[in-house]
Amino acid sequence: MTPADLESDAARLRETMTRSLAEAGVLADPAWRQAVEQVPRHRFVPGFYLPADERDAHGLTVWEPVTAELDHGRWLAAAYSDTTIITQFDGDEPNWKQPAVRHGGAPTSSSTLPSLIVRMWADADVREGHTVLEIGTGTGYSTALACERLGSVGVTSIEVDPHRMETAASSLYACGYTPTLAVADGLYGYWPEAKFDRTVAACSFRAVPPALIDQTQPGGKILLTLSGWLYGYARVLLTVAEDGTAEGPLLPGTVSFMSARSHAAPAFGNPVHWAACLPERSRTARHSPERITSATEDAFHLRFLAQCAVPDTQMTEVGDVVHLVDVVTGSAATLTPGDSGWVVREGGSVELWDRIERVLDAYDAADRPGPETFILRVDEDGQYLRHPQMAGLPLPRP
């Protein structure tokens, strides 16, 4: 295939993707539609992984490498699908000249699905003349859309992984985009270009990094995904006040992002060892763990609220038993299904499932309020999620 044929095919697929996003209501702003029409996503994803149809013998996902050389049609079609494309696992930069199949692994970089990228920029109310900080350059595709919409001068993008940044910078410059780029930890923002009108993060944080508030103009907005070690997620849109406080609502919908690397959950060893240290006494659970683990929007939201009550807790399943482990306090709990419901055993200085159940009780008593009814406030006293019918839930100290 000649370069001219490639660009022709890419333009056709890009037009189809743009039309599909517009029909789905994603591109209501003509300026963002024009950006999606113009930015060649395939130039930002020379190699990536797609999951195979079946898992391996150990139950692990088989990730197949996709490049133009391996399968040109599959590569180009995936590049112009509204799909998140995984480009890195476990922080290891692949050799795309000789890529290998992967079995399992934790994704650490990706090209986010285009509809979500546009949704994020739109939710942050990004407009002409704004200066923006993007946290998590990744492949550079999202950065390119911002440059196309705003012009390169107003866009700053930072990435903690130097290899990812090198690849993204090459793609951006080759396409004619010249934003300010830096290898930096999003936890600390980027002071040389501050202050910003808008900050948008393509990774998640356990709490709002204070530096991001300090680096935002009064009246400016910060769009973040909050997450934690229970893998509960919520998006928040904060507005920064003159006095340096920030406040804003949680946004509706279910969105998850990879954690900022400095906020990733620690290893906790073998959960069975933790369970062996628990006292024999037990009780019947008031709530099933399925309240926070099922694949529903309600459970997705509830898991984030529960996480606020036990921010240092992680959860895993071994057979039918659900394990909760807190490596900070040394506390643990197990939930085991029984004939009369779930049986709870708890030990340590914090009764983990009891704390979660108190949140579930309050949530039910408040008539199960949605995310958009909660307000996050950040001030000198800390970070608190507030609701008129529930007690405040603190976020971890950043």
Tab-separated table of C-alpha atoms in Angstrom:
chain	number	residue	atom	x	y	z
A	1	MET	CA	0.000	0.000	0.000
A	2	THR	CA	1.332	3.444	-0.918
A	3	PRO	CA	1.350	6.363	1.580
A	4	ALA	CA	-1.332	8.049	-0.541
A	5	ASP	CA	-3.571	4.977	-0.292
A	6	LEU	CA	-3.038	4.823	3.472
A	7	GLU	CA	-4.032	8.451	3.980
A	8	SER	CA	-7.033	8.025	1.696
A	9	ASP	CA	-8.259	4.972	3.619
A	10	ALA	CA	-7.600	6.711	6.934
A	11	ALA	CA	-9.548	9.789	5.853
A	12	ARG	CA	-12.504	7.630	4.839
A	13	LEU	CA	-12.513	5.759	8.161
A	14	ARG	CA	-12.066	8.998	10.083
A	15	GLU	CA	-15.070	10.488	8.312
A	16	THR	CA	-17.134	7.425	9.203
A	17	MET	CA	-16.050	7.596	12.855
A	18	THR	CA	-16.822	11.316	13.019
A	19	ARG	CA	-20.270	10.811	11.562
A	20	SER	CA	-20.984	8.005	14.026
A	21	LEU	CA	-19.897	10.136	16.999
A	22	ALA	CA	-22.013	13.027	15.763
A	23	GLU	CA	-25.076	10.787	15.427
A	24	ALA	CA	-24.479	9.610	18.990
A	25	GLY	CA	-24.611	13.230	20.166
A	26	VAL	CA	-20.933	13.416	21.155
A	27	LEU	CA	-19.959	16.192	18.734
A	28	ALA	CA	-22.602	18.821	19.427
A	29	ASP	CA	-19.923	21.537	19.298
A	30	PRO	CA	-18.940	22.083	15.620
A	31	ALA	CA	-15.394	23.018	16.664
A	32	TRP	CA	-14.834	19.641	18.315
A	33	ARG	CA	-16.350	17.880	15.312
A	34	GLN	CA	-13.876	19.669	13.068
A	35	ALA	CA	-11.016	18.622	15.357
A	36	VAL	CA	-12.030	14.947	15.165
A	37	GLU	CA	-12.352	15.252	11.387
A	38	GLN	CA	-8.828	16.659	11.081
A	39	VAL	CA	-6.640	14.733	13.546
A	40	PRO	CA	-5.233	11.474	12.082
A	41	ARG	CA	-5.511	9.069	15.018
A	42	HIS	CA	-3.605	6.318	13.190
A	43	ARG	CA	-0.415	8.375	13.350
A	44	PHE	CA	-0.575	8.287	17.153
A	45	VAL	CA	-1.038	4.524	17.507
A	46	PRO	CA	1.634	2.758	15.405
A	47	GLY	CA	1.268	-0.277	17.657
A	48	PHE	CA	-1.211	-1.455	20.276
A	49	TYR	CA	-2.818	-4.530	21.809
A	50	LEU	CA	-6.267	-5.993	21.304
A	51	PRO	CA	-7.738	-8.845	23.391
A	52	ALA	CA	-8.080	-12.256	21.793
A	53	ASP	CA	-11.492	-13.916	21.710
A	54	GLU	CA	-10.542	-16.499	24.352
A	55	ARG	CA	-8.461	-16.480	27.536
A	56	ASP	CA	-5.428	-18.713	28.028
A	57	ALA	CA	-5.311	-21.926	30.058
A	58	HIS	CA	-4.744	-19.923	33.262
A	59	GLY	CA	-7.721	-17.658	32.652
A	60	LEU	CA	-5.588	-14.682	31.666
A	61	THR	CA	-6.527	-12.306	28.872
A	62	VAL	CA	-4.427	-12.897	25.756
A	63	TRP	CA	-3.346	-9.560	24.294
A	64	GLU	CA	-2.471	-9.667	20.612
A	65	PRO	CA	-0.118	-7.031	19.184
A	66	VAL	CA	-1.505	-5.067	16.244
A	67	THR	CA	0.607	-3.045	13.826
A	68	ALA	CA	0.344	-2.053	10.189
A	69	GLU	CA	3.010	-4.620	9.334
A	70	LEU	CA	1.220	-7.492	11.108
A	71	ASP	CA	-2.321	-6.780	9.894
A	72	HIS	CA	-2.844	-3.486	8.097
A	73	GLY	CA	-6.637	-3.724	7.898
A	74	ARG	CA	-7.112	-4.625	11.548
A	75	TRP	CA	-4.718	-1.878	12.664
A	76	LEU	CA	-6.411	0.887	10.679
A	77	ALA	CA	-9.949	-0.232	11.544
A	78	ALA	CA	-9.139	-0.299	15.274
A	79	ALA	CA	-7.452	3.103	15.093
A	80	TYR	CA	-10.720	4.605	13.862
A	81	SER	CA	-13.058	2.750	16.183
A	82	ASP	CA	-14.498	4.411	19.278
A	83	THR	CA	-12.428	2.155	21.496
A	84	THR	CA	-9.704	2.571	24.091
A	85	ILE	CA	-6.511	1.082	22.689
A	86	ILE	CA	-3.919	-0.339	25.111
A	87	THR	CA	-0.365	0.641	24.210
A	88	GLN	CA	1.632	-0.443	27.268
A	89	PHE	CA	1.515	-2.976	30.119
A	90	ASP	CA	3.278	-2.862	33.491
A	91	GLY	CA	5.300	0.186	32.463
A	92	ASP	CA	7.251	-1.844	29.871
A	93	GLU	CA	7.689	-0.129	26.518
A	94	PRO	CA	7.012	-2.676	23.738
A	95	ASN	CA	9.334	-3.284	20.820
A	96	TRP	CA	6.834	-2.700	18.027
A	97	LYS	CA	9.288	-3.961	15.403
A	98	GLN	CA	9.147	-7.399	17.031
A	99	PRO	CA	6.035	-7.355	19.232
A	100	ALA	CA	5.058	-10.356	21.312
A	101	VAL	CA	1.723	-11.691	22.505
A	102	ARG	CA	1.075	-10.879	26.183
A	103	HIS	CA	-0.774	-12.940	28.765
A	104	GLY	CA	-2.418	-10.789	31.419
A	105	GLY	CA	-0.705	-7.716	32.816
A	106	ALA	CA	-1.815	-4.306	34.062
A	107	PRO	CA	-2.374	-1.639	31.371
A	108	THR	CA	-0.277	1.462	32.082
A	109	SER	CA	-0.839	3.538	28.947
A	110	SER	CA	-3.502	3.768	26.278
A	111	SER	CA	-5.227	5.882	23.676
A	112	THR	CA	-8.598	6.707	25.253
A	113	LEU	CA	-11.697	6.207	23.131
A	114	PRO	CA	-12.361	9.378	21.090
A	115	SER	CA	-15.902	9.901	22.407
A	116	LEU	CA	-14.633	10.072	25.988
A	117	ILE	CA	-11.790	12.429	25.070
A	118	VAL	CA	-14.207	14.882	23.473
A	119	ARG	CA	-16.630	14.461	26.351
A	120	MET	CA	-13.889	15.361	28.836
A	121	TRP	CA	-12.786	18.483	26.993
A	122	ALA	CA	-16.437	19.508	26.626
A	123	ASP	CA	-17.276	18.774	30.281
A	124	ALA	CA	-14.351	20.973	31.328
A	125	ASP	CA	-15.950	23.793	29.312
A	126	VAL	CA	-12.789	24.388	27.268
A	127	ARG	CA	-13.155	27.400	24.974
A	128	GLU	CA	-11.131	29.548	22.601
A	129	GLY	CA	-8.487	31.587	24.394
A	130	HIS	CA	-8.147	29.203	27.324
A	131	THR	CA	-4.813	27.888	28.511
A	132	VAL	CA	-5.095	24.215	29.414
A	133	LEU	CA	-3.032	21.643	31.251
A	134	GLU	CA	-3.504	18.040	30.186
A	135	ILE	CA	-2.235	15.406	32.612
A	136	GLY	CA	-1.364	12.157	30.859
A	137	THR	CA	-0.186	12.765	27.301
A	138	GLY	CA	-0.294	9.049	26.492
A	139	THR	CA	-0.148	8.615	22.732
A	140	GLY	CA	-0.705	12.346	22.122
A	141	TYR	CA	-4.022	11.936	20.302
A	142	SER	CA	-6.019	13.812	22.934
A	143	THR	CA	-3.348	16.528	22.950
A	144	ALA	CA	-3.654	16.836	19.186
A	145	LEU	CA	-7.429	17.313	19.427
A	146	ALA	CA	-6.882	20.116	21.962
A	147	CYS	CA	-4.289	21.749	19.700
A	148	GLU	CA	-6.607	21.512	16.720
A	149	ARG	CA	-9.399	23.124	18.755
A	150	LEU	CA	-7.420	25.793	20.647
A	151	GLY	CA	-4.128	26.195	18.816
A	152	SER	CA	-0.882	24.743	20.124
A	153	VAL	CA	0.194	27.864	22.064
A	154	GLY	CA	-2.420	27.426	24.795
A	155	VAL	CA	-1.885	23.697	25.358
A	156	THR	CA	0.493	22.145	27.903
A	157	SER	CA	0.617	18.372	28.273
A	158	ILE	CA	2.646	16.362	30.785
A	159	GLU	CA	3.431	12.646	30.976
A	160	VAL	CA	5.287	10.753	33.714
A	161	ASP	CA	6.699	8.096	31.334
A	162	PRO	CA	9.615	9.444	29.268
A	163	HIS	CA	9.274	6.749	26.598
A	164	ARG	CA	5.591	7.499	26.122
A	165	MET	CA	6.345	11.210	25.909
A	166	GLU	CA	9.085	10.681	23.331
A	167	THR	CA	6.713	8.729	21.084
A	168	ALA	CA	3.864	11.208	21.566
A	169	ALA	CA	6.103	14.206	20.885
A	170	SER	CA	7.325	12.668	17.622
A	171	SER	CA	3.750	12.045	16.473
A	172	LEU	CA	2.556	15.509	17.477
A	173	TYR	CA	5.401	17.350	15.797
A	174	ALA	CA	5.108	15.214	12.664
A	175	CYS	CA	1.461	16.314	12.399
A	176	GLY	CA	2.359	19.973	12.843
A	177	TYR	CA	1.239	20.397	16.472
A	178	THR	CA	3.633	22.190	18.833
A	179	PRO	CA	2.193	22.252	22.370
A	180	THR	CA	4.354	22.627	25.463
A	181	LEU	CA	5.362	19.090	26.475
A	182	ALA	CA	7.147	17.920	29.607
A	183	VAL	CA	8.000	14.721	31.431
A	184	ALA	CA	6.459	15.404	34.828
A	185	ASP	CA	4.329	13.838	37.558
A	186	GLY	CA	0.715	14.985	37.341
A	187	LEU	CA	0.559	15.011	41.133
A	188	TYR	CA	2.541	18.260	41.000
A	189	GLY	CA	1.142	19.807	37.836
A	190	TYR	CA	3.512	22.014	35.868
A	191	TRP	CA	4.459	25.349	37.420
A	192	PRO	CA	6.470	26.811	34.481
A	193	GLU	CA	3.284	27.281	32.420
A	194	ALA	CA	0.858	28.069	35.294
A	195	LYS	CA	-1.653	29.482	35.884
A	196	PHE	CA	-4.147	27.599	33.746
A	197	ASP	CA	-7.762	28.246	32.855
A	198	ARG	CA	-8.521	24.538	32.629
A	199	THR	CA	-6.899	21.307	33.834
A	200	VAL	CA	-8.031	17.935	32.501
A	201	ALA	CA	-6.531	14.649	33.715
A	202	ALA	CA	-6.468	11.417	31.726
A	203	CYS	CA	-5.416	9.471	34.815
A	204	SER	CA	-7.072	9.127	38.212
A	205	PHE	CA	-6.071	10.345	41.672
A	206	ARG	CA	-7.016	9.225	45.182
A	207	ALA	CA	-7.611	12.872	46.094
A	208	VAL	CA	-7.277	16.250	44.405
A	209	PRO	CA	-3.588	17.235	44.213
A	210	PRO	CA	-3.215	20.660	45.909
A	211	ALA	CA	-0.750	21.801	43.244
A	212	LEU	CA	-3.470	21.637	40.611
A	213	ILE	CA	-5.639	24.040	42.591
A	214	ASP	CA	-2.693	26.381	43.175
A	215	GLN	CA	-1.921	26.356	39.446
A	216	THR	CA	-5.468	27.233	38.348
A	217	GLN	CA	-6.744	30.752	37.758
A	218	PRO	CA	-9.567	31.939	40.055
A	219	GLY	CA	-12.739	30.918	38.244
A	220	GLY	CA	-10.841	28.202	36.395
A	221	LYS	CA	-11.980	24.593	36.306
A	222	ILE	CA	-10.354	21.246	37.041
A	223	LEU	CA	-11.784	18.009	35.646
A	224	LEU	CA	-10.465	14.940	37.451
A	225	THR	CA	-11.295	11.296	37.857
A	226	LEU	CA	-11.033	10.246	41.501
A	227	SER	CA	-10.260	6.629	42.288
A	228	GLY	CA	-8.791	4.490	45.031
A	229	TRP	CA	-7.647	1.087	46.136
A	230	LEU	CA	-11.153	-0.404	45.987
A	231	TYR	CA	-11.216	0.707	42.340
A	232	GLY	CA	-14.185	2.949	42.904
A	233	TYR	CA	-14.317	5.884	40.485
A	234	ALA	CA	-16.017	9.261	40.251
A	235	ARG	CA	-15.503	12.273	38.037
A	236	VAL	CA	-15.528	15.737	39.582
A	237	LEU	CA	-15.574	19.203	38.028
A	238	LEU	CA	-14.099	21.734	40.453
A	239	THR	CA	-14.184	25.512	40.182
A	240	VAL	CA	-11.362	27.353	41.949
A	241	ALA	CA	-12.318	30.374	44.051
A	242	GLU	CA	-10.366	33.573	44.752
A	243	ASP	CA	-9.429	32.303	48.238
A	244	GLY	CA	-7.848	29.129	46.846
A	245	THR	CA	-10.651	26.778	47.819
A	246	ALA	CA	-12.307	24.609	45.188
A	247	GLU	CA	-15.746	23.083	44.946
A	248	GLY	CA	-17.840	21.247	42.418
A	249	PRO	CA	-20.204	18.360	41.684
A	250	LEU	CA	-19.556	14.775	40.832
A	251	LEU	CA	-20.532	14.116	37.225
A	252	PRO	CA	-22.917	11.353	36.149
A	253	GLY	CA	-21.815	8.303	34.218
A	254	THR	CA	-19.317	5.483	34.664
A	255	VAL	CA	-15.771	6.357	33.687
A	256	SER	CA	-12.525	4.762	34.877
A	257	PHE	CA	-8.913	5.704	34.237
A	258	MET	CA	-5.569	4.190	35.149
A	259	SER	CA	-4.258	5.510	38.469
A	260	ALA	CA	-1.502	8.084	38.581
A	261	ARG	CA	1.526	5.884	39.191
A	262	SER	CA	2.292	7.487	42.549
A	263	HIS	CA	-1.288	6.698	43.665
A	264	ALA	CA	-1.347	3.043	42.607
A	265	ALA	CA	-2.387	0.436	45.180
A	266	PRO	CA	0.427	-1.359	47.058
A	267	ALA	CA	0.875	-5.121	47.027
A	268	PHE	CA	-0.657	-6.840	50.056
A	269	GLY	CA	0.544	-10.426	49.813
A	270	ASN	CA	-1.618	-13.516	50.180
A	271	PRO	CA	-5.163	-12.671	51.376
A	272	VAL	CA	-5.431	-16.112	52.977
A	273	HIS	CA	-2.599	-15.171	55.337
A	274	TRP	CA	-4.531	-12.079	56.403
A	275	ALA	CA	-7.685	-14.153	56.923
A	276	ALA	CA	-5.796	-16.655	59.105
A	277	CYS	CA	-5.145	-13.864	61.628
A	278	LEU	CA	-8.810	-12.933	62.030
A	279	PRO	CA	-10.722	-13.812	65.222
A	280	GLU	CA	-13.190	-16.700	65.077
A	281	ARG	CA	-16.180	-14.553	66.061
A	282	SER	CA	-18.461	-13.641	63.188
A	283	ARG	CA	-21.757	-11.951	62.390
A	284	THR	CA	-24.293	-11.892	59.581
A	285	ALA	CA	-23.727	-9.047	57.129
A	286	ARG	CA	-26.452	-6.435	56.763
A	287	HIS	CA	-25.478	-5.941	53.114
A	288	SER	CA	-24.154	-8.249	50.422
A	289	PRO	CA	-20.760	-7.371	48.898
A	290	GLU	CA	-22.565	-7.514	45.557
A	291	ARG	CA	-23.916	-4.071	46.437
A	292	ILE	CA	-20.496	-2.705	45.443
A	293	THR	CA	-19.218	-5.377	43.049
A	294	SER	CA	-22.052	-5.999	40.590
A	295	ALA	CA	-21.827	-4.598	37.059
A	296	THR	CA	-24.379	-1.799	37.516
A	297	GLU	CA	-24.166	1.989	37.595
A	298	ASP	CA	-25.534	1.964	41.128
A	299	ALA	CA	-22.776	-0.399	42.302
A	300	PHE	CA	-20.145	1.621	40.419
A	301	HIS	CA	-21.210	4.755	42.317
A	302	LEU	CA	-21.578	2.937	45.644
A	303	ARG	CA	-18.100	1.482	45.447
A	304	PHE	CA	-16.662	4.994	45.305
A	305	LEU	CA	-18.700	6.079	48.345
A	306	ALA	CA	-17.637	2.950	50.236
A	307	GLN	CA	-14.036	3.627	49.311
A	308	CYS	CA	-14.240	7.039	50.995
A	309	ALA	CA	-15.032	5.266	54.272
A	310	VAL	CA	-12.109	2.819	53.990
A	311	PRO	CA	-9.605	4.598	51.692
A	312	ASP	CA	-6.683	2.266	52.380
A	313	THR	CA	-8.620	-0.955	51.798
A	314	GLN	CA	-8.281	-3.364	48.893
A	315	MET	CA	-10.649	-6.157	47.899
A	316	THR	CA	-10.140	-9.499	46.207
A	317	GLU	CA	-11.948	-12.823	45.889
A	318	VAL	CA	-10.550	-16.288	46.554
A	319	GLY	CA	-13.155	-18.829	45.534
A	320	ASP	CA	-16.458	-17.682	47.056
A	321	VAL	CA	-14.777	-15.651	49.818
A	322	VAL	CA	-14.436	-11.869	49.535
A	323	HIS	CA	-11.336	-10.512	51.281
A	324	LEU	CA	-10.770	-6.931	52.454
A	325	VAL	CA	-7.217	-5.924	53.368
A	326	ASP	CA	-5.900	-2.620	54.751
A	327	VAL	CA	-2.092	-2.534	54.636
A	328	VAL	CA	-1.944	0.817	56.460
A	329	THR	CA	-3.783	-0.161	59.664
A	330	GLY	CA	-3.247	-3.913	59.429
A	331	SER	CA	-6.994	-4.531	59.438
A	332	ALA	CA	-8.760	-7.244	57.431
A	333	ALA	CA	-12.167	-8.803	56.904
A	334	THR	CA	-13.719	-11.714	55.055
A	335	LEU	CA	-17.245	-12.232	53.739
A	336	THR	CA	-18.319	-15.826	53.158
A	337	PRO	CA	-21.673	-16.836	51.650
A	338	GLY	CA	-23.864	-18.898	53.985
A	339	ASP	CA	-27.359	-20.332	54.180
A	340	SER	CA	-28.698	-17.208	55.908
A	341	GLY	CA	-26.645	-14.628	54.044
A	342	TRP	CA	-23.054	-13.432	54.089
A	343	VAL	CA	-20.958	-14.143	57.180
A	344	VAL	CA	-18.465	-11.442	58.233
A	345	ARG	CA	-15.248	-11.831	60.211
A	346	GLU	CA	-13.277	-8.681	61.003
A	347	GLY	CA	-10.037	-7.911	62.812
A	348	GLY	CA	-7.620	-5.052	63.393
A	349	SER	CA	-8.120	-1.487	64.531
A	350	VAL	CA	-10.718	-0.792	61.805
A	351	GLU	CA	-13.820	-2.921	61.231
A	352	LEU	CA	-13.710	-2.580	57.473
A	353	TRP	CA	-17.027	-4.092	56.389
A	354	ASP	CA	-18.851	-2.392	59.265
A	355	ARG	CA	-17.627	0.977	57.996
A	356	ILE	CA	-18.760	0.158	54.474
A	357	GLU	CA	-22.164	-0.978	55.743
A	358	ARG	CA	-22.662	2.332	57.545
A	359	VAL	CA	-22.223	4.110	54.207
A	360	LEU	CA	-24.655	1.703	52.547
A	361	ASP	CA	-27.192	2.318	55.330
A	362	ALA	CA	-26.893	6.098	54.936
A	363	TYR	CA	-27.120	5.808	51.147
A	364	ASP	CA	-30.337	3.786	51.371
A	365	ALA	CA	-31.802	6.155	53.984
A	366	ALA	CA	-31.123	9.089	51.619
A	367	ASP	CA	-33.111	7.311	48.876
A	368	ARG	CA	-30.014	6.218	46.920
A	369	PRO	CA	-28.853	9.606	45.577
A	370	GLY	CA	-26.978	9.758	42.260
A	371	PRO	CA	-23.429	11.105	41.784
A	372	GLU	CA	-24.599	14.511	40.577
A	373	THR	CA	-26.222	15.199	43.979
A	374	PHE	CA	-22.833	15.130	45.750
A	375	ILE	CA	-20.496	18.134	46.076
A	376	LEU	CA	-16.757	17.870	46.694
A	377	ARG	CA	-15.213	20.738	48.637
A	378	VAL	CA	-11.461	21.255	48.985
A	379	ASP	CA	-10.218	23.742	51.572
A	380	GLU	CA	-7.672	24.067	54.365
A	381	ASP	CA	-9.605	21.531	56.476
A	382	GLY	CA	-9.306	18.776	53.875
A	383	GLN	CA	-11.369	17.281	51.068
A	384	TYR	CA	-14.954	16.267	51.823
A	385	LEU	CA	-17.727	14.792	49.743
A	386	ARG	CA	-21.001	16.325	50.903
A	387	HIS	CA	-24.656	15.492	50.456
A	388	PRO	CA	-27.588	17.188	52.203
A	389	GLN	CA	-28.903	13.875	53.564
A	390	MET	CA	-25.621	12.099	54.355
A	391	ALA	CA	-22.681	12.761	56.642
A	392	GLY	CA	-19.579	14.112	54.925
A	393	LEU	CA	-17.175	11.529	53.484
A	394	PRO	CA	-13.486	12.501	53.573
A	395	LEU	CA	-11.028	11.780	50.781
A	396	PRO	CA	-7.514	10.585	51.715
A	397	ARG	CA	-4.888	13.198	52.439
A	398	PRO	CA	-3.209	13.939	49.072
